[in-house]
Coordinates of C-alpha atoms and ligand atoms in Angstrom, one line a residue:
X136 CA 9.7 -24.9 -34.2
X137 CA 10.2 -24.4 -30.5
X138 CA 12.8 -27.1 -29.8
X139 CA 15.5 -24.6 -28.7
X140 CA 13.2 -22.9 -26.3
X141 CA 13.0 -25.3 -23.3
X142 CA 9.6 -24.4 -21.9
X143 CA 7.8 -23.6 -25.1
X144 CA 9.0 -26.9 -26.5
X145 CA 7.8 -28.8 -23.4
X146 CA 4.4 -27.1 -23.5
X147 CA 4.0 -27.5 -27.3
X148 CA 5.1 -31.1 -27.9
X149 CA 1.8 -32.8 -26.9
X150 CA -0.2 -30.9 -29.5
X151 CA 2.1 -31.0 -32.4
X152 CA 0.2 -32.6 -35.3
X153 CA -3.1 -32.1 -33.4
X154 CA -3.5 -28.5 -34.4
X155 CA -7.3 -29.0 -34.8
X156 CA -7.7 -30.4 -31.3
X157 CA -9.6 -28.0 -29.0
X158 CA -7.5 -26.4 -26.3
X159 CA -10.2 -24.2 -24.8
X160 CA -13.9 -23.6 -24.6
X161 CA -15.1 -20.3 -23.2
X162 CA -17.7 -21.2 -20.5
X163 CA -19.7 -18.0 -21.2
X164 CA -19.8 -17.8 -25.0
X165 CA -19.1 -21.5 -25.9
X166 CA -16.5 -20.2 -28.3
X167 CA -13.7 -22.7 -28.9
X168 CA -10.0 -22.2 -29.6
X169 CA -7.9 -25.0 -31.2
X170 CA -4.3 -25.7 -30.3
X171 CA -3.3 -24.4 -33.8
X172 CA -5.1 -21.1 -33.1
X173 CA -3.5 -20.8 -29.6
X174 CA 0.1 -21.2 -30.8
X175 CA -0.5 -19.1 -33.9
X176 CA -1.7 -16.3 -31.6
X177 CA 1.3 -16.9 -29.3
X178 CA 3.7 -16.7 -32.2
X179 CA 2.0 -13.5 -33.4
X180 CA 2.3 -11.9 -29.9
X181 CA 5.9 -13.0 -29.7
X182 CA 6.5 -11.3 -33.1
X183 CA 4.9 -8.1 -31.8
X184 CA 7.1 -8.1 -28.7
X185 CA 10.2 -8.8 -30.8
X186 CA 9.3 -5.9 -33.1
X187 CA 9.1 -3.7 -30.1
X188 CA 12.7 -4.5 -29.4
X189 CA 12.6 -6.9 -26.5
X190 CA 15.7 -9.0 -25.9
X191 CA 16.0 -12.3 -23.9
X192 CA 15.8 -11.6 -20.2
X193 CA 13.5 -8.5 -20.6
X194 CA 10.5 -8.6 -18.3
X195 CA 7.0 -8.3 -19.8
X196 CA 4.6 -7.4 -17.0
X197 CA 0.9 -8.0 -17.5
X198 CA -2.2 -7.0 -15.4
X199 CA -5.0 -8.3 -17.6
X200 CA -8.3 -10.1 -17.3
X201 CA -8.4 -13.8 -17.8
X202 CA -8.8 -14.8 -21.5
X203 CA -7.5 -17.0 -24.2
X204 CA -5.5 -14.1 -25.6
X205 CA -4.0 -13.6 -22.2
X206 CA -2.8 -17.2 -22.2
X207 CA -1.4 -16.6 -25.8
X208 CA 0.4 -13.6 -24.4
X209 CA 2.0 -15.7 -21.7
X210 CA 3.1 -18.2 -24.3
X211 CA 4.3 -15.4 -26.5
X212 CA 6.5 -13.9 -23.8
X213 CA 8.1 -17.4 -23.4
X214 CA 8.6 -17.8 -27.1
X215 CA 10.2 -14.3 -27.3
X216 CA 12.7 -15.4 -24.7
X217 CA 11.4 -12.8 -22.2
X218 CA 10.2 -13.2 -18.6
X219 CA 6.5 -13.3 -17.9
X220 CA 5.4 -11.2 -14.9
X221 CA 1.7 -11.5 -14.2
X222 CA 0.1 -9.2 -11.7
X223 CA -3.1 -9.7 -9.7
X224 CA -5.9 -7.8 -11.4
X225 CA -7.0 -6.5 -8.0
X226 CA -3.8 -4.6 -7.3
X227 CA -4.5 -0.8 -7.2
X228 CA -2.0 1.6 -8.9
X229 CA 0.0 1.9 -5.7
X230 CA 0.8 -1.8 -5.7
X231 CA 1.4 -2.0 -9.4
X232 CA 3.8 0.9 -9.1
X233 CA 6.0 -1.1 -6.7
X234 CA 6.1 -4.2 -8.9
X235 CA 6.9 -2.2 -12.1
X236 CA 9.6 -0.2 -10.3
X237 CA 11.2 -3.3 -8.7
X238 CA 11.1 -5.6 -11.8
X239 CA 11.9 -2.9 -14.4
X240 CA 9.9 -4.5 -17.3
X241 CA 10.4 -3.2 -20.8
X242 CA 6.8 -3.8 -21.6
X243 CA 3.6 -3.5 -19.5
X244 CA 0.3 -4.8 -20.8
X245 CA -2.9 -3.7 -18.9
X246 CA -6.6 -3.6 -19.4
X247 CA -7.7 -0.7 -21.6
X248 CA -9.9 0.6 -18.7
X249 CA -6.7 1.1 -16.6
X250 CA -4.6 2.6 -19.4
X251 CA -5.0 6.3 -18.3
X252 CA -4.3 5.6 -14.7
X253 CA -1.4 3.2 -15.2
X254 CA 0.5 4.8 -18.0
X255 CA 2.1 7.5 -15.8
X256 CA 2.8 4.8 -13.2
X257 CA 4.6 2.6 -15.9
X258 CA 6.5 5.6 -17.3
X259 CA 7.8 6.5 -13.9
X260 CA 9.0 2.9 -13.5
X261 CA 10.9 3.2 -16.8
X262 CA 8.6 1.0 -18.9
X263 CA 9.2 1.6 -22.6
X264 CA 5.9 0.4 -24.1
X265 CA 2.5 0.2 -22.4
X266 CA 0.0 -1.9 -24.4
X267 CA -3.5 -3.1 -23.7
X268 CA -5.5 -6.3 -23.8
X269 CA -9.1 -6.8 -22.6
X270 CA -11.1 -9.8 -21.6
X271 CA -12.3 -10.3 -25.2
X272 CA -8.8 -10.3 -26.6
X273 CA -9.0 -6.7 -28.0
X274 CA -6.3 -4.1 -27.4
X275 CA -3.2 -2.6 -28.8
X276 CA -1.2 -5.8 -28.1
X277 CA -3.6 -7.7 -30.4
X278 CA -3.3 -4.9 -33.0
X279 CA 0.5 -5.1 -32.9
X280 CA 0.4 -8.9 -33.1
X281 CA -1.8 -8.6 -36.3
X282 CA 0.7 -6.2 -37.9
X283 CA 3.9 -8.0 -36.9
X284 CA 5.5 -11.0 -38.5
X285 CA 4.8 -14.0 -36.3
X286 CA 7.9 -15.4 -34.6
X287 CA 8.2 -18.8 -36.3
X288 CA 11.3 -19.9 -34.4
X289 CA 11.0 -19.3 -30.7
X290 CA 14.0 -17.7 -29.2
X291 CA 16.5 -20.2 -27.8
X292 CA 16.4 -20.5 -24.0
X293 CA 17.8 -23.3 -21.8
X294 CA 16.5 -25.0 -18.7
X295 CA 18.4 -22.6 -16.5
X296 CA 17.1 -19.4 -18.2
X297 CA 14.4 -17.3 -16.5
X298 CA 10.8 -17.8 -17.7
X299 CA 8.8 -15.9 -15.1
X300 CA 8.7 -13.7 -12.0
X301 CA 6.0 -14.1 -9.5
X302 CA 5.9 -11.7 -6.6
X303 CA 5.5 -13.1 -3.1
X304 CA 5.2 -10.9 0.0
X305 CA 7.7 -11.2 2.7
X306 CA 7.1 -11.6 6.4
X307 CA 9.4 -8.7 7.0
X308 CA 8.5 -6.1 4.4
X309 CA 8.8 -5.7 0.6
X310 CA 7.4 -8.1 -1.9
X311 CA 10.1 -10.3 -3.5
X312 CA 10.2 -11.4 -7.1
X313 CA 10.6 -15.1 -7.2
X314 CA 12.7 -16.0 -10.3
X315 CA 11.4 -19.2 -12.0
X316 CA 13.3 -20.9 -14.7
X317 CA 12.2 -22.7 -17.8
X318 CA 13.5 -25.9 -16.1
X319 CA 11.5 -25.2 -12.9
X320 CA 8.2 -24.9 -14.7
X321 CA 8.7 -27.6 -17.3
X322 CA 10.0 -30.2 -14.9
X323 CA 7.2 -29.6 -12.3
X324 CA 4.4 -29.7 -14.8
X325 CA 5.8 -32.9 -16.4
X326 CA 5.9 -34.6 -13.0
X327 CA 2.3 -33.5 -12.2
X328 CA 1.0 -34.5 -15.6
X329 CA 2.4 -38.0 -15.1
X330 CA 1.4 -38.4 -11.4
X331 CA -2.1 -37.2 -11.9
X332 CA -2.4 -39.1 -15.2
X333 CA -3.4 -36.2 -17.4
X334 CA -3.9 -37.1 -21.1
X335 CA -5.2 -35.5 -24.3
X336 CA -8.6 -36.8 -23.3
X337 CA -8.8 -34.6 -20.2
X338 CA -11.0 -31.6 -19.9
X339 CA -10.1 -29.4 -17.0
X340 CA -12.6 -26.9 -15.5
X341 CA -10.4 -23.8 -15.2
X342 CA -11.8 -21.2 -12.8
X343 CA -8.6 -20.1 -11.0
X344 CA -6.9 -16.8 -11.7
X345 CA -3.9 -17.0 -14.1
X346 CA -1.6 -14.7 -12.2
X347 CA -0.5 -17.3 -9.7
X348 CA 1.3 -20.7 -9.7
X349 CA -1.8 -22.7 -9.2
X350 CA -3.9 -21.3 -12.1
X351 CA -1.0 -20.8 -14.6
X352 CA 1.9 -23.1 -13.9
X353 CA -0.1 -26.0 -12.5
X354 CA -3.5 -25.9 -14.3
X355 CA -2.5 -24.5 -17.7
X356 CA 1.0 -26.0 -18.0
X357 CA -0.2 -29.5 -17.0
X358 CA -3.1 -29.3 -19.5
X359 CA -0.8 -28.0 -22.3
X360 CA 1.8 -30.7 -21.6
X361 CA -0.9 -33.4 -21.8
X362 CA -2.5 -31.9 -24.9
X363 CA -5.8 -31.8 -23.1
X364 CA -8.5 -29.1 -23.0
X365 CA -9.8 -26.5 -20.6
X366 CA -13.3 -25.0 -20.0
X367 CA -12.3 -21.4 -19.2
X368 CA -14.4 -19.7 -16.5
X369 CA -13.5 -16.1 -16.0
X370 CA -14.5 -16.2 -12.4
X371 CA -15.7 -18.7 -9.9
X372 CA -19.4 -19.4 -10.0
X373 CA -20.3 -22.6 -8.3
X374 CA -23.6 -23.2 -10.2
X375 CA -21.9 -22.6 -13.6
X376 CA -19.0 -24.9 -12.7
X377 CA -21.3 -27.7 -11.5
X378 CA -23.2 -27.3 -14.8
X379 CA -20.0 -28.1 -16.7
X380 CA -19.2 -31.4 -14.9
X381 CA -20.8 -33.5 -17.6
X382 CA -18.4 -32.1 -20.2
X383 CA -15.3 -32.2 -18.0
X384 CA -13.0 -34.8 -16.3
X385 CA -11.0 -32.7 -13.8
X386 CA -11.2 -29.7 -11.5
X387 CA -8.4 -27.8 -9.7
X388 CA -9.3 -25.4 -7.0
X389 CA -8.6 -23.8 -3.6
X390 CA -10.6 -25.2 -0.7
X391 CA -13.2 -22.3 -1.0
X392 CA -14.2 -23.8 -4.4
X393 CA -15.1 -27.1 -2.7
X394 CA -17.0 -25.5 0.2
X395 CA -19.0 -23.4 -2.2
X396 CA -19.7 -26.4 -4.4
X397 CA -20.9 -28.3 -1.4
X398 CA -23.5 -25.6 -0.9
X399 CA -25.0 -26.6 -4.3
X400 CA -27.9 -29.0 -3.9
X401 CA -27.1 -30.5 -7.3
X402 CA -23.7 -31.8 -6.2
X403 CA -24.3 -35.5 -6.2
X404 CA -22.4 -38.7 -7.1
X405 CA -24.4 -38.7 -10.4
X406 CA -23.3 -35.2 -11.2
X407 CA -19.7 -36.2 -10.8
X408 CA -20.0 -39.5 -12.7
X409 CA -17.8 -38.3 -15.6
X410 CA -15.2 -36.6 -13.4
X411 CA -12.1 -38.5 -12.6
X412 CA -10.1 -36.1 -10.4
X413 CA -10.6 -33.2 -8.0
X414 CA -7.4 -31.4 -6.9
X415 CA -7.1 -28.9 -4.0
X416 CA -4.3 -26.8 -2.8
X417 CA -3.0 -23.3 -2.0
X418 CA -4.6 -23.5 1.5
X419 CA -5.4 -26.2 3.9
X420 CA -8.6 -28.1 3.3
X421 CA -10.5 -28.9 6.4
X422 CA -11.0 -32.5 7.3
X423 CA -14.8 -31.8 7.4
X424 CA -14.7 -30.6 3.8
X425 CA -12.8 -33.7 2.7
X426 CA -15.3 -36.0 4.4
X427 CA -18.4 -34.1 3.2
X428 CA -17.0 -34.2 -0.4
X429 CA -16.4 -37.9 -0.2
X430 CA -19.9 -38.5 1.2
X431 CA -21.7 -36.4 -1.4
X432 CA -19.6 -37.3 -4.5
X433 CA -17.9 -40.6 -3.9
X434 CA -14.6 -38.9 -4.8
X435 CA -11.6 -38.2 -2.5
X436 CA -10.2 -34.8 -3.2
X437 CA -6.5 -35.1 -4.0
X438 CA -4.7 -32.5 -1.9
X439 CA -1.2 -31.2 -2.8
X440 CA 1.2 -28.6 -1.4
X441 CA 3.3 -26.0 -3.1
X442 CA 4.7 -22.5 -3.0
X443 CA 5.5 -19.8 -5.5
X444 CA 9.2 -20.3 -5.0
X445 CA 9.1 -24.1 -5.4
X446 CA 6.1 -24.9 -7.6
X447 CA 4.6 -28.1 -6.3
X448 CA 6.4 -30.1 -3.6
X449 CA 4.1 -32.9 -2.5
X450 CA 0.9 -34.6 -3.6
X451 CA -1.4 -37.3 -2.4
X452 CA -1.2 -40.2 -4.8
X453 CA -3.5 -40.7 -7.8
X454 CA -3.5 -44.4 -7.4
X455 CA -3.2 -45.4 -3.7
X456 CA -4.4 -44.0 -0.5
X457 CA -5.2 -40.2 -0.4
X458 CA -5.1 -39.3 3.3
X459 CA -7.3 -36.3 4.1
X460 CA -5.6 -33.8 6.3
X461 CA -2.2 -34.6 4.7
X462 CA -0.6 -33.1 1.6
X463 CA 0.7 -36.5 0.6
X464 CA 4.2 -37.6 -0.4
X465 CA 7.2 -35.6 -1.9
X466 CA 6.9 -35.5 -5.7
X467 CA 9.3 -37.6 -7.7
X468 CA 12.6 -35.8 -7.9
X469 CA 11.7 -33.5 -5.0
X470 CA 13.7 -34.0 -1.7
X471 CA 11.8 -32.9 1.4
X472 CA 13.1 -32.9 5.0
X473 CA 12.0 -31.6 8.4
X474 CA 14.7 -29.5 10.1
X475 CA 15.2 -27.3 13.1
X476 CA 16.2 -23.6 12.8
X477 CA 19.9 -24.7 12.3
X478 CA 19.0 -27.1 9.5
X479 CA 19.5 -30.2 11.6
X480 CA 17.0 -33.0 10.9
X481 CA 14.4 -33.4 13.6
X482 CA 13.8 -36.9 15.1
X483 CA 11.3 -39.1 13.2
X484 CA 7.7 -38.3 13.9
X485 CA 8.5 -34.9 15.4
X486 CA 7.3 -31.6 13.8
X487 CA 9.9 -29.5 12.0
X488 CA 10.5 -26.8 9.4
X489 CA 9.8 -28.1 5.9
X490 CA 12.8 -27.7 3.6
X491 CA 12.8 -28.8 0.0
X492 CA 15.3 -29.3 -2.8
X493 CA 15.0 -30.3 -6.4
X494 CA 14.6 -29.1 -10.0
X495 CA 11.4 -27.3 -8.9
X496 CA 13.4 -24.8 -6.8
X497 CA 13.5 -21.2 -8.0
X498 CA 16.7 -19.3 -8.8
X499 CA 16.3 -16.7 -6.0
X500 CA 14.7 -13.4 -5.4
X501 CA 15.2 -10.7 -8.0
X502 CA 17.9 -8.3 -6.9
X503 CA 17.6 -9.5 -3.3
X504 CA 20.6 -11.8 -2.7
X505 CA 20.4 -11.3 1.1
X506 CA 16.7 -12.5 1.1
X507 CA 17.6 -15.4 -1.1
X508 CA 20.5 -16.3 1.3
X509 CA 18.2 -16.1 4.3
X510 CA 15.8 -18.7 2.8
X511 CA 18.2 -20.9 1.1
X512 CA 20.8 -23.0 2.9
X513 CA 24.3 -23.2 1.4
X514 CA 23.7 -26.9 0.4
X515 CA 20.6 -26.0 -1.6
X516 CA 17.7 -26.7 0.8
X517 CA 15.0 -24.1 0.7
X518 CA 13.4 -23.1 4.0
X519 CA 9.6 -23.0 3.2
X520 CA 8.5 -21.4 6.5
X521 CA 5.9 -24.2 6.9
X522 CA 6.0 -26.6 9.8
X523 CA 5.3 -30.2 8.9
X524 CA 5.1 -33.7 10.3
X525 CA 5.7 -36.9 8.5
X526 CA 3.8 -40.1 9.4
X527 CA 5.1 -43.7 9.2
X528 CA 3.9 -44.0 5.6
X529 CA 5.8 -40.9 4.6
X530 CA 2.8 -38.6 4.2
X531 CA 3.4 -35.0 5.0
X532 CA 1.0 -32.9 7.1
X533 CA 1.3 -29.1 7.5
X534 CA 0.9 -28.5 11.2
X535 CA 1.8 -24.8 11.4
X536 CA 3.9 -22.0 9.9
X537 CA 6.9 -20.2 11.2
X538 CA 6.1 -17.3 8.8
X539 CA 3.4 -14.8 9.7
X540 CA 0.9 -15.4 7.0
X541 CA -2.9 -15.3 6.5
X542 CA -4.3 -17.4 3.7
X543 CA -7.8 -16.2 2.6
X544 CA -9.6 -18.0 -0.1
X545 CA -6.2 -19.2 -1.4
X546 CA -4.7 -15.8 -1.5
X547 CA -1.7 -15.1 0.7
X548 CA -1.8 -12.0 2.8
X549 CA 1.2 -10.9 4.8
X550 CA 0.2 -9.0 8.0
X551 CA 3.3 -6.9 7.9
X552 CA 2.1 -5.1 4.7
X553 CA -1.2 -4.1 6.4
X554 CA 0.5 -3.2 9.7
X555 CA 3.0 -1.0 8.0
X556 CA 0.3 1.1 6.4
X557 CA -1.8 1.4 9.5
X558 CA 1.2 2.2 11.7
X559 CA 2.0 5.1 9.3
X560 CA -1.3 6.8 10.0
X561 CA -1.5 9.9 12.3
X562 CA -2.9 9.0 15.7
X563 CA -1.9 5.3 15.4
X564 CA 0.7 3.9 17.8
X565 CA 0.9 0.3 16.6
X566 CA -1.1 -2.4 15.0
X567 CA -1.2 -6.2 14.6
X568 CA -3.0 -8.0 11.7
X569 CA -4.1 -11.6 12.2
X570 CA -6.3 -14.3 10.7
X571 CA -9.6 -15.4 12.0
X572 CA -11.5 -18.5 11.0
X573 CA -13.9 -17.8 8.1
X574 CA -16.4 -20.3 6.8
X575 CA -16.0 -19.2 3.1
X576 CA -12.4 -18.1 2.8
X577 CA -10.8 -20.3 5.5
X578 CA -9.3 -17.3 7.2
X579 CA -10.2 -13.6 7.0
X580 CA -8.1 -10.6 8.1
X581 CA -8.7 -8.8 11.4
X582 CA -6.5 -6.1 12.9
X583 CA -6.0 -4.8 16.4
X584 CA -4.9 -1.1 16.6
X585 CA -3.5 0.8 19.5
X586 CA -4.0 4.6 19.2
X587 CA -1.7 7.4 20.4
X588 CA -2.8 8.8 23.7
X589 CA -5.8 11.1 23.2
X590 CA -6.2 10.2 19.5
X591 CA -9.7 9.6 18.2
X592 CA -9.2 7.6 15.0
X593 CA -12.1 5.3 14.2
X594 CA -12.1 1.8 12.6
X595 CA -13.9 3.2 9.6
X596 CA -11.2 5.9 9.1
X597 CA -8.5 3.1 9.3
X598 CA -10.3 1.0 6.7
X599 CA -10.8 4.0 4.4
X600 CA -7.1 5.0 4.7
X601 CA -5.7 1.7 3.6
X602 CA -8.4 0.8 1.0
X603 CA -6.7 2.6 -2.0
X604 CA -3.3 1.2 -1.1
X605 CA -4.1 -2.5 -1.1
X606 CA -6.1 -5.1 -3.2
X607 CA -9.6 -5.7 -1.8
X608 CA -8.8 -9.2 -0.6
X609 CA -6.2 -7.9 1.8
X610 CA -8.5 -5.4 3.5
X611 CA -9.2 -6.2 7.1
X612 CA -12.8 -7.3 7.6
X613 CA -12.8 -6.1 11.1
X614 CA -10.8 -3.4 12.9
X615 CA -10.6 -3.5 16.7
X616 CA -9.3 -0.5 18.6
X617 CA -7.5 -1.9 21.7
X618 CA -5.7 -0.3 24.6
X619 CA -2.6 -2.5 24.2
X620 CA -1.3 -5.5 22.2
X621 CA -0.7 -8.8 24.1
X622 CA 3.1 -9.4 24.3
X623 CA 5.2 -12.1 25.7
X624 CA 8.2 -11.5 28.0
X625 CA 10.4 -10.9 24.9
X626 CA 8.1 -8.2 23.7
X627 CA 6.8 -10.2 20.8
X628 CA 3.1 -9.6 19.9
X629 CA 1.1 -12.8 20.7
X630 CA -1.0 -13.2 17.6
X631 CA -2.4 -16.5 19.0
X632 CA -3.9 -14.6 21.9
X633 CA -5.4 -12.1 19.5
X634 CA -6.9 -14.9 17.4
X635 CA -8.3 -16.6 20.6
X636 CA -9.7 -13.3 21.9
X637 CA -11.4 -12.3 18.7
X638 CA -12.4 -15.6 17.1
X639 CA -15.9 -15.3 18.5
X640 CA -16.4 -11.5 18.1
X641 CA -19.7 -11.4 20.1
X642 CA -17.8 -12.8 23.2
X643 CA -14.7 -10.7 22.6
X644 CA -13.8 -7.6 24.6
X645 CA -16.1 -4.7 23.8
X646 CA -13.3 -2.4 22.9
X647 CA -14.0 -1.5 19.3
Ligands
MCA1493 C1 -12.5 -12.3 -3.2 N1 -12.6 -11.5 -2.1 C2 -11.8 -12.0 -1.2 C3 -11.2 -13.1 -1.7 N2 -11.6 -13.3 -3.0 N3 -11.5 -11.6 0.1 C4 -10.7 -12.3 0.8 N4 -10.0 -13.4 0.3 C5 -10.2 -13.8 -1.0 N5 -9.6 -14.8 -1.5 C6 -13.5 -10.3 -1.8 C7 -14.1 -9.7 -3.0 O1 -13.2 -8.7 -3.5 C8 -15.4 -9.3 -2.5 O2 -15.2 -8.1 -1.8 C9 -15.8 -10.3 -1.5 O3 -14.5 -10.8 -1.1 C10 -16.7 -11.4 -2.0 O4 -16.2 -11.8 -3.3 P1 -16.7 -13.0 -4.0 O5 -17.4 -12.6 -5.3 O6 -17.5 -13.9 -3.1 O7 -15.4 -13.7 -4.3 P2 -14.9 -14.4 -5.6 O8 -14.7 -13.3 -6.7 O9 -15.9 -15.5 -5.9 O10 -13.5 -14.9 -5.3 C11 -13.4 -16.0 -4.3 C12 -12.3 -17.0 -4.9 C13 -11.1 -16.2 -5.2 C14 -12.9 -17.6 -6.1 C15 -12.1 -18.0 -3.8 O11 -10.6 -15.6 -4.1 C16 -10.0 -17.1 -5.9 O12 -10.0 -17.3 -7.1 N6 -9.1 -17.6 -5.1 C17 -8.0 -18.4 -5.6 C18 -6.7 -17.8 -5.3 C19 -5.5 -18.6 -5.9 O13 -5.5 -18.9 -7.1 N7 -4.6 -18.9 -5.1 C20 -3.4 -19.5 -5.5 C21 -2.2 -18.7 -5.1 P3 -16.4 -7.0 -1.7 O14 -17.6 -7.5 -2.3 O15 -16.5 -6.8 -0.2 O16 -15.8 -5.8 -2.4 S1 -1.1 -19.7 -4.1 C22 -0.3 -20.6 -5.1 O17 -0.3 -20.6 -6.4 C23 0.5 -21.7 -4.4 C24 1.8 -21.9 -5.1 C25 -0.2 -23.0 -4.4 O18 0.1 -23.9 -3.6 O19 -1.2 -23.1 -5.2
AMP1494 P1 2.4 -18.8 -2.0 O1 3.4 -18.0 -1.2 O2 1.3 -18.0 -2.5 O3 3.1 -19.6 -3.0 O4 1.8 -19.8 -0.9 C1 2.4 -20.9 -0.5 C2 1.9 -21.3 0.9 O5 0.6 -21.8 0.8 C3 2.7 -22.5 1.4 O6 3.9 -22.1 2.0 C4 1.7 -23.0 2.4 O7 1.8 -22.3 3.6 C5 0.4 -22.8 1.8 N1 -0.2 -24.0 1.1 C6 -0.2 -24.3 -0.2 N2 -0.8 -25.5 -0.3 C7 -1.3 -25.9 0.9 C8 -2.0 -27.0 1.4 N3 -2.5 -27.9 0.6 N4 -2.3 -27.0 2.7 C9 -1.8 -26.1 3.5 N5 -1.1 -25.0 3.1 C10 -0.8 -24.9 1.8

């Protein structure tokens, strides 16, 4: 039924003949969805998209709440041969406008509550049809799917055809659409399923958002490929997740999940007795968290490392030594090297820029060949912007980043995006955004702002001005007005110095 559609076939195979097996249980309502129902809904949605005139290669952008119908919509876009483009539900209209204009989707699906605000935005971006889908699976997309003939034969697509765009911000400006192929997603999920030993008996607690690689292409694709089940949590609630441990076998999360779960008195070895695997990624897990988790639960968290452009690159082993503080070994089929700025290998044991190559590597940035060329060496190595070190056993540690990036609760925040908005304000001369240690999110955003001579802009005015422009998680938690930014002799702003100065706000300069 889906065999000519590379990714749909790969995701579907494990559940063929097991249509009555449960794919998902809603953590709130307890309602279940079988594999048969999931794929029937996906085929219906693919039918609706096809009836609206999509052709292979069209983009279908979605900004929808997490739901089973939302997952069926993802599978439907793949079956229809189109390109799935999920957007963070926290993006305000200003950010959505950029993504729609850049990606040029034919169809945009949003929450009904945002329809009035986003329809003009979508129309200005040339979107042909705006549909709706809410957290309960209701909306005009569902209506259209009910009325359309289901697409019984998924549109043929090969491994090299595009399956998804995920936008990732750049260190120098505009967000870039990473183009991921059917082969990228299928090969990476298959490797992870095998390495982490996922089977049809697994039940994954799914509390991640489904508009990023981690929640969608790792958690969902791996589960589908194993024919396992998920317990779908719409948001992260530590007590509710802990309460589901007895029915589950695995959890995937960002480090914040684990630090928040550690705050739960009920987190004990007994509570984890039925769990076989805890996976962490998207941000560094502190050694302290690793050790506390092991003490409390008897489990060693399996940490892995990936990127939007590459899916997953490395993982600690399932069987064998998991080394806290490392991200493990390169995945089977993934080449990883440490190189200097010219692409020359660094001496063994020395830190160097992490570069990767393999079937996981994206096809480039949408309509930005010069940015693709800047990150991809002619012989196919992708420059990740992470600095790594490899120990004698081959385990990779991430020891720094050459890209200017803040990771807060697993979300990436590019300082340049915040600085550009603040620098545009009347009365502002320049600004610098940087990350400060945060016990919950790992890092939080701070910004130092230099005002024009005589200007009287306040931190509150700065916060208020950027609030409607950026998703909440990108908002600076603290704004310091400073007389100048620290610079080195080359004139480059010294963010390390800002971090050191403001890490302990009570002892920092009293200039804000
Ligand atoms: C929520 N807030 C945040 C964040 N999340 N602020 C900064 N950073 C965040 N990550 C804001 C809320 O808007 C709220 O603002 C306040 O902080 C407290 O919210 P709270 O209810 O405590 O947060 P939450 O809703 O529980 O969310 C925390 C979270 C969430 C569960 C950790 O951020 C999350 O799901 N993170 C996972 C992100 C992820 O999937 N990353 C993978 C992408 P206020 O109340 O002040 O309005 S990276 C990836 O895919 C790569 C390839 C990889 O390797 O995996
Ligand atoms: P993104 O651009 O959202 O795909 O985020 C990818 C970046 O997240 C990587 O380049 C790393 O800097 C970071 N990252 C992902 N997993 C880990 C991890 N386990 N430890 C440290 N950093 C990580």
